[in-house]
Amino acid sequence: MRWSHLLLTAGIIGAGVLSACAPQIDDYAVNVIVLIGINIILATSLNLVNGHTGQFSLGHAGFMAIGAYASSALTIYQGAPLLQAMGGGVFANNALFLLALIVAGLASALAGLIVGVPSLRLRGDYLAIVTLGFGEIIRVIVQNTESIGGPRGLNQIPAFTNLFWTFAVASVTVYVVANLVDSTYGRGFLAVRDDEIAAEAMGINTTKYKVLAFVLGAFFAGIAGALYAHYITYITPEGFNFMKSVDVVVMVILGGMGNIFGVVLAATLLTVLNEFLRTFEQYRMIVFALLLILMMILRPQGLLGGLHWPFKGKLGKKAKA
Amino acid sequence: MDDWGRFLQQLINGLSQGSIYALIALGYTMVYGVLRFINFAHGDVFMVGAFAGLYLHRWFTPLLGVVPGFGGALLILAGSMAVCAALGILIERLAYRPLRSRPRLIVLITAIGVSLLLEYSAQLIFGPNRQPFPDLIETKLVGGLGGLVVKNTQVIVLAVTVALLVALRFIVMNTKMGMAMRALSFNPTAAALMGVNTDVVISFTFGLGSALAAAGGIFSCMLYPQVQPFMGVTIGLKAFVAAVLGGIGNIPGAALGGLIIGVVETMVVAYSDKIGISSGYRDAVAFVILILILLFKPAGLLGKTEREKV
Amino acid sequence: MKRTVPLLATFLMIAAAAFTGCKKTDSDAPATEIVVGEFASLTGATASFGQSSHKGTQMAVDEINAAGGLLGKKVKLVTEDDQSKAGEAATVVRKLISRDKVIAILGEVASSRSLEAAPICQQSKVPMISPSSTNPKVTEVGDYVFRICFIDPFQGTVLAKFALSKGWKKAAVLTDVKQDYSVGLSQFFKEYFAKNGGTIVLEQNYSTDDSDFNAQLTQIKAQNPDVILASGYYTEAGLIAKQARQFGIQAPLLGGDGWDSPSLVKVGGTAMEGNFFSNHFSGEDQSPLIQDFIKRFKAKTGEDPDAMVALGYDSAMILADAIKRAGTTDSAKLREAIAATKDYPGITGKISLDDKRNANKPAVILTIKDGKFKYVETVAP
């Protein structure tokens, strides 16, 4: 058995064990840990797009929103009949939740496809603004759709999320991304990131890799959104605005674009830091902003960039005119 | 008011809103033209300009006593533009210059960082609340146009936008500095070899662009007298779309783009019931336009397709 | 080996985080204090509301402690900031309940954040009192969730009744689609107004932070309404009024308690004269209770209290009153006592909680005259 498979299994079992211990841990800690898990998923999925493939996406919160709303619409409106059909009880609940997660992922993946198509022709700056625009459009659409609550939000979402689901999904996400990056696909992503024109010239179908990156990133973001929705049990369009996308971007940048371990660490660190620095909220964003600027000037490869993870960091070596 | 009258009125509304977008778009397009980089923080310089105007008015009105409306407004405008020009040059010096040879993505992230820094610092310093902006010029309706409502401030803003546009074009086409800017936009290396002092030209560009943003801020406050730390976010994005619509790097294009977006937005709201979508979709209009233009004519309305050389 | 480290790291981090001192501890609250939790938006987009509400609550707690506390113990107020952000309310409320072991929660001003916190309070059986969330769904979450303000259906109806009573038959509605408060208010206004002889001639929308309303106002002007409902917050209301007057629209504007702020007149200026809005209390009310409150607040902070301050104050006082009546901080008994609140003389009116745990109390209609809020009339439920 390959190492990675072993560890994936360990991750999932670990998640299960943790979940079983949950009643022993106080609610607040559980809250923070779940948020850590969700942020890990968000950061890793964005890393695939921004870090490994070099496509700068600023609309990740939009994909999260789609996943959150799609899964909630399912569990709220179709939940009861489906649970009945499955015979009720814990098994049915979890099966429904799994279905909801998959629906969330697919819905967001579809959105990722829609966003990915225009991205084909665009570079760097333009792409960033377009993805931002898509994120905003998604938010505005949700806000104007009364059937999913509009600005008043959606509440009474069944609380299906627990530590098991969060970290099982997180483990799967990290596993998939790590394996992907280490495969032929990974080479493709990196080729696109390093020099798109050269890659095309070498016969690599850059279109395919760019769209794949977007779709996968969106898929996992959607699942993260579903997990979030079924934990907080109340979602509003405002919770998925540009600032949320920025939060995830900061995690990816801090961790080092393209560095899976770094990004997981950054996600954890930033979530925990948010709790400790709650009293300094006024300064939090200022500190983040300064951090972004300083990091870009002094250490663009992120906190752990130097570990050459998993490939030698190429950032900083190419200079486009 | 009949349908035709209403249409004209909405057109005026749209042009008035659009002229603000145009002013800010000018700055975006200039900086992009010379440096090939989107200054994400531009919208926030607009905000700083508005606040500068607010505080200048607060501090200097006692000093100036009662300077006749127009003169006082002009002084405040000039003061605010100067402050923002300085700010723009400072930002360029500290945050963008060290990254000049780096990939565009890194500079973009830095720009986002600068933008957030400006927004949250403003929130810390000025407080998160909206504050009223004083009336620099008394708003009067321009008479004699039948049922149409046109405010003198709207006319002033539109006129000044056109004037600034002409002045900008003059600077770029007919002055030595303008020639240097154009040289830099064609080929920075060659320009440097030809003796152009790159640093000075870039600083000048930033300063000029920021001054324009400040003007946008003051005029926006003339039309909509309210300031708050995040006022530059949405408007900055829409102005960016305007610049792209007109052809990024193209100065008249930016103005055109701004006016078009202003009018389209207003029309969407005005005829929202006929189109069948809620007027709450107003903000999405600019982004839809952006996506459409990038899909069908990425060079923009007045731009030329650029060949990327490797 | 490359893939293993990320997974291992993920796993290790879970383990580490889980055991960093978060074993569930039994309730060991010091017997000398009653700990009450408050969550509010002290920073962020709606900071002004949160700060006002907090000031009122804090003053109430200070006064209670100065008078000897409750049940012989001092009251400790633990306040957490939810940064006006979604997701944060749930986290801080969980912290207040599980770490600070509060016996009750006060908050929040915004319905969206109350909706986030309510299920948690309900599940943990910690009574929650919202000072000013008006979305009906908040108290529907469960019987441990209360509010001491009126709800959107009531406020919308009040405004509609008032408009009809003034003989205004044609109304235009301008809604802030980004705010659930505004959407709710508009909805209930429209319902009552249309059912009782009025006609809604036009509905228009805008978003929070918009500054240009010319397009919407042009449409509205063409319909020539008798009155315009601007159901959003004061942040846009001032500009709306100004632009409406510039367009030559003479019809008065109507608003809800979201208009309550000194900024309203500062931005709106003379355009605000003659407009009306519903509120929880009027600073003009000559009753000694209110005048004394205003004096005390001014002495403490140097500012005049707004409705949020008054509501924050009342929410804490009602909680204190319930604790006194229950004679204990036991959650079930406390819940009973709060639910039984009847005719409590609050700053914001005589408050009785109905069986839906909403406050049954009158609203006041205020108008703006000479730049000040003036009392017009009281509308009973």
CSV table of N, CA, C and O in Angstrom, one decimal, chain B residues 169-220:
chain,number,residue,atom,x,y,z
B,169,ARG,N,-4.8,64.5,-22.2
B,169,ARG,CA,-4.3,64.1,-23.5
B,169,ARG,C,-3.2,65.0,-24.0
B,169,ARG,O,-2.3,64.6,-24.7
B,170,PHE,N,-3.4,66.3,-23.7
B,170,PHE,CA,-2.4,67.3,-24.0
B,170,PHE,C,-1.0,66.9,-23.4
B,170,PHE,O,0.0,66.9,-24.1
B,171,ILE,N,-1.1,66.6,-22.1
B,171,ILE,CA,0.1,66.2,-21.4
B,171,ILE,C,0.8,65.0,-22.1
B,171,ILE,O,2.0,65.0,-22.3
B,172,VAL,N,0.0,64.0,-22.4
B,172,VAL,CA,0.6,62.8,-22.9
B,172,VAL,C,1.1,63.0,-24.3
B,172,VAL,O,2.1,62.5,-24.7
B,173,MET,N,0.4,63.8,-25.1
B,173,MET,CA,0.8,63.9,-26.5
B,173,MET,C,1.8,65.1,-26.8
B,173,MET,O,2.5,65.0,-27.7
B,174,ASN,N,1.7,66.1,-26.0
B,174,ASN,CA,2.4,67.3,-26.4
B,174,ASN,C,3.5,67.8,-25.5
B,174,ASN,O,4.0,68.8,-25.6
B,175,THR,N,3.8,67.0,-24.4
B,175,THR,CA,4.9,67.4,-23.6
B,175,THR,C,6.0,66.4,-23.6
B,175,THR,O,5.8,65.3,-24.0
B,176,LYS,N,7.1,66.9,-23.0
B,176,LYS,CA,8.3,66.0,-23.0
B,176,LYS,C,8.0,64.8,-22.1
B,176,LYS,O,8.3,63.7,-22.4
B,177,MET,N,7.4,65.1,-20.9
B,177,MET,CA,7.1,64.1,-20.0
B,177,MET,C,6.1,63.1,-20.6
B,177,MET,O,6.3,61.9,-20.4
B,178,GLY,N,5.2,63.6,-21.3
B,178,GLY,CA,4.2,62.7,-22.0
B,178,GLY,C,4.9,61.8,-23.0
B,178,GLY,O,4.6,60.6,-23.1
B,179,MET,N,5.8,62.3,-23.7
B,179,MET,CA,6.6,61.5,-24.6
B,179,MET,C,7.3,60.4,-23.9
B,179,MET,O,7.4,59.3,-24.4
B,180,ALA,N,7.9,60.8,-22.8
B,180,ALA,CA,8.6,59.8,-22.0
B,180,ALA,C,7.7,58.7,-21.5
B,180,ALA,O,8.0,57.5,-21.5
B,181,MET,N,6.5,59.1,-21.1
B,181,MET,CA,5.5,58.1,-20.7
B,181,MET,C,5.1,57.2,-21.8
B,181,MET,O,5.1,56.0,-21.6
B,182,ARG,N,5.0,57.8,-23.0
B,182,ARG,CA,4.6,56.9,-24.1
B,182,ARG,C,5.8,56.0,-24.4
B,182,ARG,O,5.6,54.8,-24.7
B,183,ALA,N,7.0,56.5,-24.4
B,183,ALA,CA,8.1,55.7,-24.7
B,183,ALA,C,8.2,54.5,-23.7
B,183,ALA,O,8.4,53.3,-24.1
B,184,LEU,N,8.0,54.8,-22.4
B,184,LEU,CA,8.0,53.8,-21.4
B,184,LEU,C,6.9,52.7,-21.6
B,184,LEU,O,7.2,51.5,-21.4
B,185,SER,N,5.8,53.2,-22.1
B,185,SER,CA,4.7,52.2,-22.3
B,185,SER,C,5.0,51.3,-23.5
B,185,SER,O,4.6,50.2,-23.6
B,186,PHE,N,5.8,51.8,-24.5
B,186,PHE,CA,6.1,50.9,-25.6
B,186,PHE,C,7.2,49.9,-25.2
B,186,PHE,O,7.0,48.8,-25.5
B,187,ASN,N,8.2,50.4,-24.6
B,187,ASN,CA,9.3,49.5,-24.3
B,187,ASN,C,10.2,50.1,-23.2
B,187,ASN,O,11.0,51.0,-23.5
B,188,PRO,N,10.0,49.7,-22.0
B,188,PRO,CA,10.7,50.3,-20.9
B,188,PRO,C,12.3,50.2,-21.0
B,188,PRO,O,13.0,51.2,-20.7
B,189,THR,N,12.7,49.1,-21.5
B,189,THR,CA,14.2,49.0,-21.6
B,189,THR,C,14.7,49.9,-22.6
B,189,THR,O,15.7,50.7,-22.4
B,190,ALA,N,14.1,50.0,-23.8
B,190,ALA,CA,14.6,50.9,-24.8
B,190,ALA,C,14.5,52.4,-24.3
B,190,ALA,O,15.4,53.2,-24.6
B,191,ALA,N,13.4,52.7,-23.6
B,191,ALA,CA,13.3,54.0,-23.1
B,191,ALA,C,14.4,54.4,-22.2
B,191,ALA,O,15.0,55.5,-22.3
B,192,ALA,N,14.7,53.4,-21.3
B,192,ALA,CA,15.8,53.7,-20.4
B,192,ALA,C,17.1,53.9,-21.1
B,192,ALA,O,17.9,54.8,-20.8
B,193,LEU,N,17.3,53.1,-22.1
B,193,LEU,CA,18.5,53.2,-22.9
B,193,LEU,C,18.6,54.6,-23.6
B,193,LEU,O,19.7,55.1,-23.9
B,194,MET,N,17.4,55.1,-23.9
B,194,MET,CA,17.4,56.4,-24.6
B,194,MET,C,17.5,57.5,-23.7
B,194,MET,O,17.4,58.7,-24.1
B,195,GLY,N,17.7,57.2,-22.4
B,195,GLY,CA,18.0,58.3,-21.5
B,195,GLY,C,16.8,58.8,-20.7
B,195,GLY,O,16.8,59.8,-20.0
B,196,VAL,N,15.7,58.1,-20.8
B,196,VAL,CA,14.5,58.4,-20.0
B,196,VAL,C,14.7,58.0,-18.6
B,196,VAL,O,15.1,56.9,-18.3
B,197,ASN,N,14.5,58.9,-17.7
B,197,ASN,CA,14.7,58.6,-16.3
B,197,ASN,C,13.4,57.9,-15.8
B,197,ASN,O,12.4,58.5,-15.4
B,198,THR,N,13.5,56.5,-15.9
B,198,THR,CA,12.3,55.7,-15.6
B,198,THR,C,11.7,56.0,-14.3
B,198,THR,O,10.4,56.2,-14.2
B,199,ASP,N,12.5,56.1,-13.2
B,199,ASP,CA,11.9,56.3,-11.9
B,199,ASP,C,11.0,57.6,-11.9
B,199,ASP,O,9.9,57.6,-11.4
B,200,VAL,N,11.6,58.7,-12.4
B,200,VAL,CA,10.9,59.9,-12.4
B,200,VAL,C,9.6,59.9,-13.1
B,200,VAL,O,8.5,60.3,-12.7
B,201,VAL,N,9.6,59.2,-14.3
B,201,VAL,CA,8.4,59.2,-15.1
B,201,VAL,C,7.4,58.3,-14.4
B,201,VAL,O,6.2,58.7,-14.4
B,202,ILE,N,7.8,57.2,-13.9
B,202,ILE,CA,6.8,56.4,-13.2
B,202,ILE,C,6.2,57.1,-12.0
B,202,ILE,O,5.0,57.1,-11.8
B,203,SER,N,7.0,57.8,-11.2
B,203,SER,CA,6.5,58.6,-10.1
B,203,SER,C,5.5,59.6,-10.6
B,203,SER,O,4.5,59.8,-10.0
B,204,PHE,N,5.9,60.3,-11.7
B,204,PHE,CA,5.0,61.3,-12.2
B,204,PHE,C,3.6,60.7,-12.6
B,204,PHE,O,2.6,61.2,-12.3
B,205,THR,N,3.7,59.5,-13.3
B,205,THR,CA,2.5,58.9,-13.7
B,205,THR,C,1.6,58.6,-12.5
B,205,THR,O,0.4,58.8,-12.5
B,206,PHE,N,2.2,58.0,-11.5
B,206,PHE,CA,1.4,57.7,-10.3
B,206,PHE,C,0.8,58.9,-9.7
B,206,PHE,O,-0.3,58.9,-9.3
B,207,GLY,N,1.7,59.9,-9.6
B,207,GLY,CA,1.2,61.1,-9.0
B,207,GLY,C,0.0,61.7,-9.7
B,207,GLY,O,-1.0,62.1,-9.1
B,208,LEU,N,0.1,61.8,-11.0
B,208,LEU,CA,-0.9,62.3,-11.9
B,208,LEU,C,-2.2,61.5,-11.7
B,208,LEU,O,-3.3,62.0,-11.5
B,209,GLY,N,-2.0,60.2,-11.8
B,209,GLY,CA,-3.2,59.3,-11.7
B,209,GLY,C,-3.9,59.5,-10.4
B,209,GLY,O,-5.1,59.5,-10.3
B,210,SER,N,-3.1,59.6,-9.3
B,210,SER,CA,-3.7,59.7,-8.0
B,210,SER,C,-4.4,61.0,-7.8
B,210,SER,O,-5.4,61.2,-7.2
B,211,ALA,N,-3.8,62.1,-8.4
B,211,ALA,CA,-4.5,63.4,-8.4
B,211,ALA,C,-5.8,63.3,-9.0
B,211,ALA,O,-6.8,63.9,-8.6
B,212,LEU,N,-5.9,62.6,-10.2
B,212,LEU,CA,-7.2,62.5,-10.8
B,212,LEU,C,-8.2,61.7,-10.0
B,212,LEU,O,-9.4,62.1,-9.9
B,213,ALA,N,-7.7,60.7,-9.3
B,213,ALA,CA,-8.6,60.0,-8.4
B,213,ALA,C,-9.1,60.9,-7.3
B,213,ALA,O,-10.3,60.9,-6.9
B,214,ALA,N,-8.2,61.8,-6.8
B,214,ALA,CA,-8.7,62.7,-5.7
B,214,ALA,C,-9.8,63.6,-6.3
B,214,ALA,O,-10.8,63.9,-5.6
B,215,ALA,N,-9.5,64.1,-7.5
B,215,ALA,CA,-10.6,65.0,-8.1
B,215,ALA,C,-11.9,64.2,-8.2
B,215,ALA,O,-12.9,64.7,-7.9
B,216,GLY,N,-11.8,62.9,-8.6
B,216,GLY,CA,-13.0,62.1,-8.6
B,216,GLY,C,-13.6,62.0,-7.3
B,216,GLY,O,-14.9,62.1,-7.2
B,217,GLY,N,-12.8,61.9,-6.2
B,217,GLY,CA,-13.4,61.9,-4.9
B,217,GLY,C,-14.1,63.2,-4.5
B,217,GLY,O,-15.3,63.1,-4.0
B,218,ILE,N,-13.5,64.3,-4.8
B,218,ILE,CA,-14.2,65.6,-4.4
B,218,ILE,C,-15.5,65.7,-5.2
B,218,ILE,O,-16.5,66.1,-4.7
B,219,PHE,N,-15.4,65.4,-6.5
B,219,PHE,CA,-16.6,65.6,-7.3
B,219,PHE,C,-17.7,64.6,-6.9
B,219,PHE,O,-18.9,65.0,-7.0
B,220,SER,N,-17.3,63.4,-6.6
B,220,SER,CA,-18.3,62.5,-6.2
B,220,SER,C,-19.0,63.0,-4.9
B,220,SER,O,-20.2,62.9,-4.8
